[in-house]
PDB file of C-alpha atoms in Angstrom:
ATOM      1  CA  MET V   1    -239.171  23.236  31.072  1.00 40.00           C
ATOM      2  CA  LYS V   2    -235.836  23.154  28.216  1.00 37.00           C
ATOM      3  CA  LEU V   3    -236.927  25.840  26.875  1.00 39.00           C
ATOM      4  CA  HIS V   4    -237.663  27.816  29.872  1.00 41.00           C
ATOM      5  CA  LYS V   5    -234.227  27.246  30.945  1.00 40.00           C
ATOM      6  CA  VAL V   6    -232.360  28.005  27.869  1.00 41.00           C
ATOM      7  CA  THR V   7    -233.865  31.257  28.095  1.00 43.00           C
ATOM      8  CA  ALA V   8    -232.900  31.744  31.292  1.00 44.00           C
ATOM      9  CA  ALA V   9    -229.539  30.906  31.069  1.00 44.00           C
ATOM     10  CA  SER V  10    -229.319  33.587  27.669  1.00 43.00           C
ATOM     11  CA  ALA V  11    -231.103  36.245  29.697  1.00 42.00           C
ATOM     12  CA  ALA V  12    -228.352  35.745  32.525  1.00 43.00           C
ATOM     13  CA  ALA V  13    -226.052  36.034  30.007  1.00 43.00           C
ATOM     14  CA  PHE V  14    -227.200  39.157  28.539  1.00 38.00           C
ATOM     15  CA  VAL V  15    -227.364  40.539  31.797  1.00 39.00           C
ATOM     16  CA  LEU V  16    -224.267  39.750  32.054  1.00 40.00           C
ATOM     17  CA  ALA V  17    -222.981  41.492  29.260  1.00 42.00           C
ATOM     18  CA  LEU V  18    -224.185  44.338  30.043  1.00 37.00           C
ATOM     19  CA  THR V  19    -223.057  44.512  33.097  1.00 41.00           C
ATOM     20  CA  ALA V  20    -219.522  44.033  31.377  1.00 40.00           C
ATOM     21  CA  THR V  21    -219.971  46.465  29.319  1.00 39.00           C
ATOM     22  CA  ALA V  22    -221.182  49.322  31.730  1.00 40.00           C
ATOM     23  CA  CYS V  23    -218.001  48.789  33.798  1.00 39.00           C
ATOM     24  CA  GLY V  24    -215.463  49.032  30.886  1.00 38.00           C
ATOM     25  CA  GLY V  25    -212.893  50.711  29.791  1.00 35.00           C
ATOM     26  CA  GLY V  26    -215.538  53.379  28.323  1.00 35.00           C
ATOM     27  CA  ASP V  27    -214.784  55.704  25.971  1.00 41.00           C
ATOM     28  CA  LYS V  28    -212.413  58.748  26.202  1.00 40.00           C
ATOM     29  CA  ASP V  29    -215.266  61.447  26.780  1.00 43.00           C
ATOM     30  CA  GLY V  30    -216.129  59.120  30.109  1.00 42.00           C
ATOM     31  CA  ASP V  31    -212.878  58.550  31.427  1.00 45.00           C
ATOM     32  CA  SER V  32    -211.865  62.130  31.202  1.00 46.00           C
ATOM     33  CA  ALA V  33    -215.191  64.565  30.935  1.00 48.00           C
ATOM     34  CA  SER V  34    -215.158  65.394  34.598  1.00 48.00           C
ATOM     35  CA  GLY V  35    -211.722  64.356  35.684  1.00 51.00           C
ATOM     36  CA  GLY V  36    -209.403  61.404  37.099  1.00 52.00           C
ATOM     37  CA  GLY V  37    -209.350  59.225  34.290  1.00 62.00           C
ATOM     38  CA  ASP V  38    -205.969  58.492  32.581  1.00 91.00           C
ATOM     39  CA  LYS V  39    -205.736  60.689  29.962  1.00 97.00           C
ATOM     40  CA  ILE V  40    -205.986  64.134  29.581  1.00 98.00           C
ATOM     41  CA  THR V  41    -206.109  66.353  25.922  1.00 98.00           C
ATOM     42  CA  ILE V  42    -205.026  69.412  25.570  1.00 98.00           C
ATOM     43  CA  GLY V  43    -204.765  71.939  22.738  1.00 98.00           C
ATOM     44  CA  ILE V  44    -202.370  74.230  23.237  1.00 98.00           C
ATOM     45  CA  LYS V  45    -200.005  77.036  20.552  1.00 96.00           C
ATOM     46  CA  PHE V  46    -196.953  75.115  19.400  1.00 95.00           C
ATOM     47  CA  ASP V  47    -195.704  78.253  18.087  1.00 91.00           C
ATOM     48  CA  GLN V  48    -195.503  81.006  20.591  1.00 92.00           C
ATOM     49  CA  PRO V  49    -192.981  81.313  22.235  1.00 93.00           C
ATOM     50  CA  GLY V  50    -194.023  82.303  26.211  1.00 93.00           C
ATOM     51  CA  ILE V  51    -197.505  81.269  25.415  1.00 96.00           C
ATOM     52  CA  GLY V  52    -197.346  77.926  24.366  1.00 97.00           C
ATOM     53  CA  LEU V  53    -194.162  76.057  22.381  1.00 96.00           C
ATOM     54  CA  LYS V  54    -193.006  72.800  21.774  1.00 97.00           C
ATOM     55  CA  GLU V  55    -189.044  72.562  22.008  1.00 96.00           C
ATOM     56  CA  PRO V  56    -186.955  71.033  20.018  1.00 96.00           C
ATOM     57  CA  ASP V  57    -186.915  68.406  23.100  1.00 97.00           C
ATOM     58  CA  GLY V  58    -189.793  67.612  22.583  1.00 97.00           C
ATOM     59  CA  SER V  59    -191.234  69.282  25.630  1.00 98.00           C
ATOM     60  CA  TYR V  60    -194.078  72.184  26.118  1.00 98.00           C
ATOM     61  CA  SER V  61    -193.333  75.696  27.593  1.00 97.00           C
ATOM     62  CA  GLY V  62    -194.903  78.994  28.003  1.00 97.00           C
ATOM     63  CA  PHE V  63    -197.496  80.774  30.489  1.00 97.00           C
ATOM     64  CA  ASP V  64    -200.856  78.719  28.566  1.00 98.00           C
ATOM     65  CA  VAL V  65    -198.783  75.434  29.210  1.00 98.00           C
ATOM     66  CA  ASP V  66    -198.349  76.425  32.956  1.00 98.00           C
ATOM     67  CA  VAL V  67    -201.681  76.958  32.878  1.00 98.00           C
ATOM     68  CA  ALA V  68    -203.351  73.871  31.656  1.00 98.00           C
ATOM     69  CA  THR V  69    -200.819  72.060  33.677  1.00 98.00           C
ATOM     70  CA  TYR V  70    -202.344  73.339  36.976  1.00 98.00           C
ATOM     71  CA  VAL V  71    -205.715  72.443  35.399  1.00 98.00           C
ATOM     72  CA  ALA V  72    -204.740  69.618  34.891  1.00 98.00           C
ATOM     73  CA  LYS V  73    -203.729  68.915  38.249  1.00 98.00           C
ATOM     74  CA  GLU V  74    -206.719  69.880  39.680  1.00 98.00           C
ATOM     75  CA  LEU V  75    -209.174  68.038  38.319  1.00 98.00           C
ATOM     76  CA  GLY V  76    -206.738  64.834  39.273  1.00 97.00           C
ATOM     77  CA  TYR V  77    -204.304  64.255  36.603  1.00 98.00           C
ATOM     78  CA  ASP V  78    -200.814  64.547  36.491  1.00 97.00           C
ATOM     79  CA  GLU V  79    -197.791  66.422  33.897  1.00 96.00           C
ATOM     80  CA  LYS V  80    -197.242  62.758  32.471  1.00 96.00           C
ATOM     81  CA  ASP V  81    -200.949  62.334  32.235  1.00 98.00           C
ATOM     82  CA  ILE V  82    -201.589  65.599  29.609  1.00 98.00           C
ATOM     83  CA  GLU V  83    -202.105  64.858  26.193  1.00 98.00           C
ATOM     84  CA  TRP V  84    -200.642  67.996  24.445  1.00 98.00           C
ATOM     85  CA  LYS V  85    -202.460  68.778  20.818  1.00 98.00           C
ATOM     86  CA  GLU V  86    -201.431  71.868  19.100  1.00 98.00           C
ATOM     87  CA  THR V  87    -205.019  74.253  17.715  1.00 96.00           C
ATOM     88  CA  PRO V  88    -204.186  76.498  15.504  1.00 92.00           C
ATOM     89  CA  SER V  89    -206.225  79.631  15.444  1.00 91.00           C
ATOM     90  CA  ALA V  90    -208.289  78.790  12.713  1.00 91.00           C
ATOM     91  CA  ASP V  91    -209.554  75.277  14.040  1.00 95.00           C
ATOM     92  CA  ARG V  92    -210.113  75.870  18.215  1.00 97.00           C
ATOM     93  CA  GLU V  93    -213.561  75.586  17.795  1.00 97.00           C
ATOM     94  CA  ASN V  94    -213.884  72.720  15.585  1.00 97.00           C
ATOM     95  CA  ALA V  95    -211.467  70.974  17.535  1.00 98.00           C
ATOM     96  CA  LEU V  96    -213.767  71.525  20.610  1.00 98.00           C
ATOM     97  CA  SER V  97    -216.795  70.313  19.045  1.00 97.00           C
ATOM     98  CA  ARG V  98    -215.121  67.193  17.987  1.00 97.00           C
ATOM     99  CA  GLY V  99    -213.996  66.088  20.470  1.00 97.00           C
ATOM    100  CA  ASP V 100    -210.338  65.900  19.852  1.00 98.00           C
ATOM    101  CA  VAL V 101    -209.464  67.802  22.860  1.00 98.00           C
ATOM    102  CA  ASP V 102    -210.929  68.070  26.513  1.00 98.00           C
ATOM    103  CA  PHE V 103    -210.151  72.135  26.766  1.00 98.00           C
ATOM    104  CA  ILE V 104    -208.530  74.399  24.997  1.00 98.00           C
ATOM    105  CA  ALA V 105    -205.766  77.542  26.213  1.00 98.00           C
ATOM    106  CA  ALA V 106    -204.084  78.871  23.607  1.00 97.00           C
ATOM    107  CA  SER V 107    -203.847  82.674  23.803  1.00 95.00           C
ATOM    108  CA  TYR V 108    -207.829  81.962  23.220  1.00 97.00           C
ATOM    109  CA  SER V 109    -209.484  85.897  23.351  1.00 96.00           C
ATOM    110  CA  ILE V 110    -213.263  85.359  24.819  1.00 97.00           C
ATOM    111  CA  THR V 111    -215.411  86.805  22.432  1.00 96.00           C
ATOM    112  CA  ASP V 112    -219.196  86.686  22.043  1.00 96.00           C
ATOM    113  CA  GLU V 113    -219.429  85.437  18.184  1.00 95.00           C
ATOM    114  CA  ARG V 114    -217.386  82.945  20.021  1.00 97.00           C
ATOM    115  CA  LYS V 115    -219.156  82.356  22.888  1.00 97.00           C
ATOM    116  CA  GLU V 116    -222.140  81.025  20.574  1.00 97.00           C
ATOM    117  CA  LYS V 117    -219.896  77.996  19.006  1.00 97.00           C
ATOM    118  CA  VAL V 118    -218.130  77.019  22.916  1.00 98.00           C
ATOM    119  CA  ASP V 119    -217.893  77.943  26.976  1.00 98.00           C
ATOM    120  CA  PHE V 120    -214.936  79.556  28.534  1.00 98.00           C
ATOM    121  CA  ALA V 121    -213.725  79.623  31.253  1.00 98.00           C
ATOM    122  CA  GLY V 122    -211.694  82.841  33.059  1.00 98.00           C
ATOM    123  CA  PRO V 123    -210.610  84.690  32.394  1.00 98.00           C
ATOM    124  CA  TYR V 124    -207.362  84.013  33.042  1.00 98.00           C
ATOM    125  CA  LEU V 125    -205.165  86.854  31.255  1.00 98.00           C
ATOM    126  CA  LEU V 126    -205.937  90.311  29.917  1.00 98.00           C
ATOM    127  CA  ALA V 127    -204.068  90.714  27.039  1.00 96.00           C
ATOM    128  CA  HIS V 128    -203.990  93.774  24.599  1.00 96.00           C
ATOM    129  CA  GLN V 129    -203.560  93.378  20.721  1.00 95.00           C
ATOM    130  CA  ASP V 130    -200.298  95.892  19.884  1.00 95.00           C
ATOM    131  CA  LEU V 131    -197.946  95.493  16.802  1.00 95.00           C
ATOM    132  CA  LEU V 132    -194.345  94.236  16.789  1.00 95.00           C
ATOM    133  CA  VAL V 133    -191.570  96.172  14.329  1.00 95.00           C
ATOM    134  CA  ARG V 134    -188.523  96.488  13.240  1.00 96.00           C
ATOM    135  CA  ALA V 135    -185.734  97.863  16.021  1.00 94.00           C
ATOM    136  CA  GLY V 136    -186.048 101.757  15.142  1.00 92.00           C
ATOM    137  CA  GLU V 137    -189.505 102.137  12.848  1.00 91.00           C
ATOM    138  CA  LYS V 138    -191.488 103.870  15.544  1.00 84.00           C
ATOM    139  CA  VAL V 139    -194.576 103.395  15.390  1.00 83.00           C
ATOM    140  CA  THR V 140    -197.351 105.797  17.208  1.00 76.00           C
ATOM    141  CA  GLU V 141    -200.921 105.082  17.861  1.00 68.00           C
ATOM    142  CA  GLY V 142    -202.295 108.611  15.728  1.00 62.00           C
ATOM    143  CA  GLU V 143    -199.944 107.350  12.984  1.00 67.00           C
ATOM    144  CA  ASP V 144    -202.796 106.239   9.504  1.00 77.00           C
ATOM    145  CA  LEU V 145    -201.988 102.474  10.027  1.00 86.00           C
ATOM    146  CA  ASN V 146    -203.844 102.190   6.292  1.00 87.00           C
ATOM    147  CA  GLY V 147    -200.760 102.253   4.303  1.00 84.00           C
ATOM    148  CA  LYS V 148    -198.844  99.817   6.377  1.00 90.00           C
ATOM    149  CA  LYS V 149    -198.998  96.084   4.926  1.00 93.00           C
ATOM    150  CA  LEU V 150    -199.153  93.909   8.577  1.00 94.00           C
ATOM    151  CA  CYS V 151    -199.475  90.374   8.740  1.00 96.00           C
ATOM    152  CA  SER V 152    -201.619  88.220  11.081  1.00 95.00           C
ATOM    153  CA  VAL V 153    -202.862  85.086  12.103  1.00 92.00           C
ATOM    154  CA  THR V 154    -205.850  83.639  10.196  1.00 92.00           C
ATOM    155  CA  GLY V 155    -209.300  83.553  12.566  1.00 89.00           C
ATOM    156  CA  SER V 156    -207.251  85.304  14.907  1.00 90.00           C
ATOM    157  CA  THR V 157    -209.530  88.025  16.615  1.00 90.00           C
ATOM    158  CA  SER V 158    -205.925  90.268  15.737  1.00 92.00           C
ATOM    159  CA  ALA V 159    -206.681  90.168  11.640  1.00 91.00           C
ATOM    160  CA  GLN V 160    -210.562  90.848  12.580  1.00 90.00           C
ATOM    161  CA  ASN V 161    -210.037  94.006  14.214  1.00 91.00           C
ATOM    162  CA  VAL V 162    -207.707  95.068  11.919  1.00 90.00           C
ATOM    163  CA  LYS V 163    -210.352  94.452   8.855  1.00 86.00           C
ATOM    164  CA  ASN V 164    -213.076  95.371  10.897  1.00 89.00           C
ATOM    165  CA  ASP V 165    -212.171  98.372  13.610  1.00 88.00           C
ATOM    166  CA  PHE V 166    -207.776 100.722  13.395  1.00 87.00           C
ATOM    167  CA  ALA V 167    -207.072 100.218   9.504  1.00 88.00           C
ATOM    168  CA  PRO V 168    -209.568  98.465   7.648  1.00 90.00           C
ATOM    169  CA  ASP V 169    -207.519  99.619   4.142  1.00 88.00           C
ATOM    170  CA  ALA V 170    -204.358  98.128   5.439  1.00 90.00           C
ATOM    171  CA  GLN V 171    -202.642  95.358   3.512  1.00 93.00           C
ATOM    172  CA  LEU V 172    -203.121  92.825   5.524  1.00 94.00           C
ATOM    173  CA  GLN V 173    -201.623  89.243   5.103  1.00 95.00           C
ATOM    174  CA  GLN V 174    -203.154  86.474   7.083  1.00 95.00           C
ATOM    175  CA  LEU V 175    -201.024  83.720   7.651  1.00 95.00           C
ATOM    176  CA  GLY V 176    -201.118  80.480   9.487  1.00 91.00           C
ATOM    177  CA  THR V 177    -198.396  81.222  12.369  1.00 88.00           C
ATOM    178  CA  TYR V 178    -197.300  84.406  13.239  1.00 88.00           C
ATOM    179  CA  SER V 179    -193.957  82.179  12.854  1.00 88.00           C
ATOM    180  CA  GLU V 180    -194.618  82.633   9.134  1.00 93.00           C
ATOM    181  CA  CYS V 181    -195.338  86.212   9.802  1.00 95.00           C
ATOM    182  CA  LEU V 182    -192.141  86.842  11.565  1.00 93.00           C
ATOM    183  CA  ASP V 183    -190.272  86.068   9.104  1.00 94.00           C
ATOM    184  CA  GLY V 184    -192.187  88.261   6.722  1.00 96.00           C
ATOM    185  CA  LEU V 185    -191.183  90.976   9.368  1.00 96.00           C
ATOM    186  CA  ALA V 186    -187.147  90.324   9.104  1.00 94.00           C
ATOM    187  CA  SER V 187    -186.549  89.772   5.601  1.00 95.00           C
ATOM    188  CA  GLY V 188    -188.663  93.182   4.808  1.00 95.00           C
ATOM    189  CA  ALA V 189    -191.451  91.770   2.938  1.00 96.00           C
ATOM    190  CA  VAL V 190    -194.444  93.546   5.938  1.00 96.00           C
ATOM    191  CA  ASP V 191    -194.202  96.357   8.230  1.00 94.00           C
ATOM    192  CA  ALA V 192    -195.666  94.391  11.423  1.00 95.00           C
ATOM    193  CA  LEU V 193    -196.579  92.371  12.826  1.00 96.00           C
ATOM    194  CA  THR V 194    -200.208  92.700  14.922  1.00 95.00           C
ATOM    195  CA  THR V 195    -201.193  90.374  17.631  1.00 94.00           C
ATOM    196  CA  ASP V 196    -201.266  90.611  21.212  1.00 94.00           C
ATOM    197  CA  ASP V 197    -198.370  91.698  22.973  1.00 94.00           C
ATOM    198  CA  SER V 198    -198.225  88.910  25.574  1.00 93.00           C
ATOM    199  CA  ILE V 199    -197.025  86.932  22.193  1.00 92.00           C
ATOM    200  CA  LEU V 200    -194.806  89.432  20.665  1.00 93.00           C
ATOM    201  CA  ALA V 201    -193.503  89.592  24.429  1.00 89.00           C
ATOM    202  CA  GLY V 202    -193.037  86.031  24.046  1.00 88.00           C
ATOM    203  CA  TYR V 203    -190.846  86.445  20.497  1.00 88.00           C
ATOM    204  CA  ALA V 204    -189.176  90.074  21.592  1.00 87.00           C
ATOM    205  CA  ALA V 205    -187.547  88.431  24.228  1.00 84.00           C
ATOM    206  CA  GLN V 206    -186.222  84.971  22.364  1.00 85.00           C
ATOM    207  CA  GLU V 207    -182.501  84.730  21.878  1.00 86.00           C
ATOM    208  CA  GLN V 208    -182.009  84.985  18.534  1.00 87.00           C
ATOM    209  CA  TYR V 209    -184.384  87.666  18.815  1.00 88.00           C
ATOM    210  CA  LYS V 210    -182.968  90.242  21.063  1.00 85.00           C
ATOM    211  CA  GLY V 211    -181.946  93.983  19.856  1.00 89.00           C
ATOM    212  CA  LYS V 212    -184.115  92.864  16.620  1.00 94.00           C
ATOM    213  CA  PHE V 213    -187.768  93.796  17.209  1.00 94.00           C
ATOM    214  CA  GLU V 214    -189.581  96.141  19.363  1.00 91.00           C
ATOM    215  CA  LEU V 215    -193.140  96.653  20.470  1.00 91.00           C
ATOM    216  CA  ALA V 216    -194.466  99.525  19.261  1.00 92.00           C
ATOM    217  CA  GLY V 217    -196.082 100.123  22.867  1.00 90.00           C
ATOM    218  CA  LEU V 218    -200.287 101.096  21.451  1.00 90.00           C
ATOM    219  CA  GLU V 219    -202.590  98.877  23.218  1.00 91.00           C
ATOM    220  CA  LEU V 220    -205.258  98.536  20.779  1.00 92.00           C
ATOM    221  CA  SER V 221    -207.716  95.965  22.326  1.00 93.00           C
ATOM    222  CA  ASN V 222    -208.569  93.737  24.938  1.00 94.00           C
ATOM    223  CA  GLU V 223    -207.974  90.425  24.872  1.00 95.00           C
ATOM    224  CA  ASN V 224    -209.419  88.315  27.591  1.00 97.00           C
ATOM    225  CA  TYR V 225    -207.737  84.633  27.641  1.00 98.00           C
ATOM    226  CA  GLY V 226    -210.062  82.406  28.310  1.00 98.00           C
ATOM    227  CA  ILE V 227    -209.828  78.827  28.391  1.00 98.00           C
ATOM    228  CA  GLY V 228    -211.693  76.998  25.674  1.00 98.00           C
ATOM    229  CA  VAL V 229    -214.697  73.757  26.728  1.00 98.00           C
ATOM    230  CA  LYS V 230    -217.471  71.756  24.694  1.00 98.00           C
ATOM    231  CA  LYS V 231    -220.498  74.027  24.831  1.00 98.00           C
ATOM    232  CA  GLY V 232    -222.676  72.988  27.430  1.00 98.00           C
ATOM    233  CA  ASP V 233    -220.198  71.100  29.540  1.00 98.00           C
ATOM    234  CA  THR V 234    -220.545  73.741  32.651  1.00 98.00           C
ATOM    235  CA  GLU V 235    -219.432  70.850  34.902  1.00 98.00           C
ATOM    236  CA  MET V 236    -215.724  71.303  33.121  1.00 98.00           C
ATOM    237  CA  VAL V 237    -216.465  75.009  33.136  1.00 98.00           C
ATOM    238  CA  ASP V 238    -216.598  74.885  36.504  1.00 98.00           C
ATOM    239  CA  LYS V 239    -214.270  73.141  37.618  1.00 98.00           C
ATOM    240  CA  ILE V 240    -211.221  75.114  36.187  1.00 98.00           C
ATOM    241  CA  ASN V 241    -212.634  78.384  37.310  1.00 98.00           C
ATOM    242  CA  LYS V 242    -212.098  76.884  40.777  1.00 98.00           C
ATOM    243  CA  ALA V 243    -208.947  75.925  39.573  1.00 98.00           C
ATOM    244  CA  LEU V 244    -207.699  79.336  37.913  1.00 98.00           C
ATOM    245  CA  GLU V 245    -209.176  81.171  40.881  1.00 98.00           C
ATOM    246  CA  LYS V 246    -206.838  79.027  42.843  1.00 98.00           C
ATOM    247  CA  MET V 247    -204.145  79.208  40.801  1.00 98.00           C
ATOM    248  CA  VAL V 248    -203.882  83.510  41.806  1.00 98.00           C
ATOM    249  CA  GLN V 249    -204.797  82.842  44.888  1.00 98.00           C
ATOM    250  CA  ASP V 250    -201.508  80.654  45.635  1.00 98.00           C
ATOM    251  CA  LYS V 251    -199.568  82.925  43.503  1.00 97.00           C
ATOM    252  CA  SER V 252    -198.994  80.346  41.135  1.00 98.00           C
ATOM    253  CA  TRP V 253    -200.403  83.311  38.720  1.00 97.00           C
ATOM    254  CA  ASP V 254    -197.981  85.366  39.730  1.00 94.00           C
ATOM    255  CA  LYS V 255    -194.779  82.635  39.465  1.00 94.00           C
ATOM    256  CA  ALA V 256    -196.141  81.585  35.979  1.00 95.00           C
ATOM    257  CA  VAL V 257    -196.360  85.396  34.548  1.00 92.00           C
ATOM    258  CA  GLU V 258    -192.459  86.007  35.591  1.00 89.00           C
ATOM    259  CA  ALA V 259    -191.108  83.081  34.238  1.00 90.00           C
ATOM    260  CA  ASN V 260    -192.799  82.922  30.694  1.00 89.00           C
ATOM    261  CA  PHE V 261    -192.480  86.696  29.849  1.00 85.00           C
ATOM    262  CA  GLY V 262    -189.826  89.037  29.049  1.00 67.00           C
ATOM    263  CA  SER V 263    -189.016  92.788  30.817  1.00 68.00           C
ATOM    264  CA  ASN V 264    -190.472  94.467  27.473  1.00 66.00           C
ATOM    265  CA  TYR V 265    -194.164  92.894  28.967  1.00 79.00           C
ATOM    266  CA  GLU V 266    -195.512  94.922  31.364  1.00 85.00           C
ATOM    267  CA  ASN V 267    -198.944  92.056  32.571  1.00 90.00           C
ATOM    268  CA  GLU V 268    -202.175  93.749  33.727  1.00 94.00           C
ATOM    269  CA  SER V 269    -203.187  92.469  36.968  1.00 95.00           C
ATOM    270  CA  ALA V 270    -205.028  88.628  37.131  1.00 97.00           C
ATOM    271  CA  PRO V 271    -208.519  89.453  36.062  1.00 97.00           C
ATOM    272  CA  LYS V 272    -211.829  88.097  38.400  1.00 97.00           C
ATOM    273  CA  ILE V 273    -213.613  84.630  37.358  1.00 97.00           C
ATOM    274  CA  GLY V 274    -216.333  85.915  34.109  1.00 97.00           C
ATOM    275  CA  ASP V 275    -214.915  89.745  34.368  1.00 97.00           C
ATOM    276  CA  ILE V 276    -214.771  90.820  30.779  1.00 97.00           C
ATOM    277  CA  VAL V 277    -212.678  94.172  30.114  1.00 97.00           C
ATOM    278  CA  LYS V 278    -214.593  95.460  26.873  1.00 92.00           C
TER     279      LYS V 278
END
């Protein structure tokens, strides 16, 4: 009988422990993956004015920041619940697979190659690859870019496009950030910075650069910006898509465009969810 009582007590304690574990705080993924948890971690760029920028006072600004903040709110998170994490172009897929972030809004173009590694919601913006050049140094679409010194960022579709499509013999310099490329353009080390026109417009609109640089006005590619999530998380994709649709419907999308891009940028209309322009 004594043995029976001890076993019963042990069993009760074991059940109680299981119940406590199941009802406990859980891990980060359990808190945030489907919304409504204590915190949500969002990957953005820290060095792209107009898109994703960490300000000197520690705050964050840009179109991607506004989009991500709106989406997070629709998922059940206040702005104070957002943890912003810098995600350079070359590390975006890894950041999602590692679980470092819940989703990424970082000028993240949807491509077939990337869709093999991550899932995308959106698109939420259609941009075009262009060139940023020094003021007065005009570049036309018919000009041979193969002799130019071009700069872009490692891991970006812009760098891939230079090699694969419009200027395979250009002297392409790939750096870690667009800010480094901009320094090279300012010093004369490179002839042009090439990436999405939305990003270039943000740089050109900065007070310290006004009048120094200008967009060439070339539409060298179509860049469909999507929000990246971990591969297989279809529930998160569906929730983000609904949030993006609402953002367009209530005109918050238009307000974000007006607030973040300079007058040099002529944006396309908001794309429809799932409508990828090749």
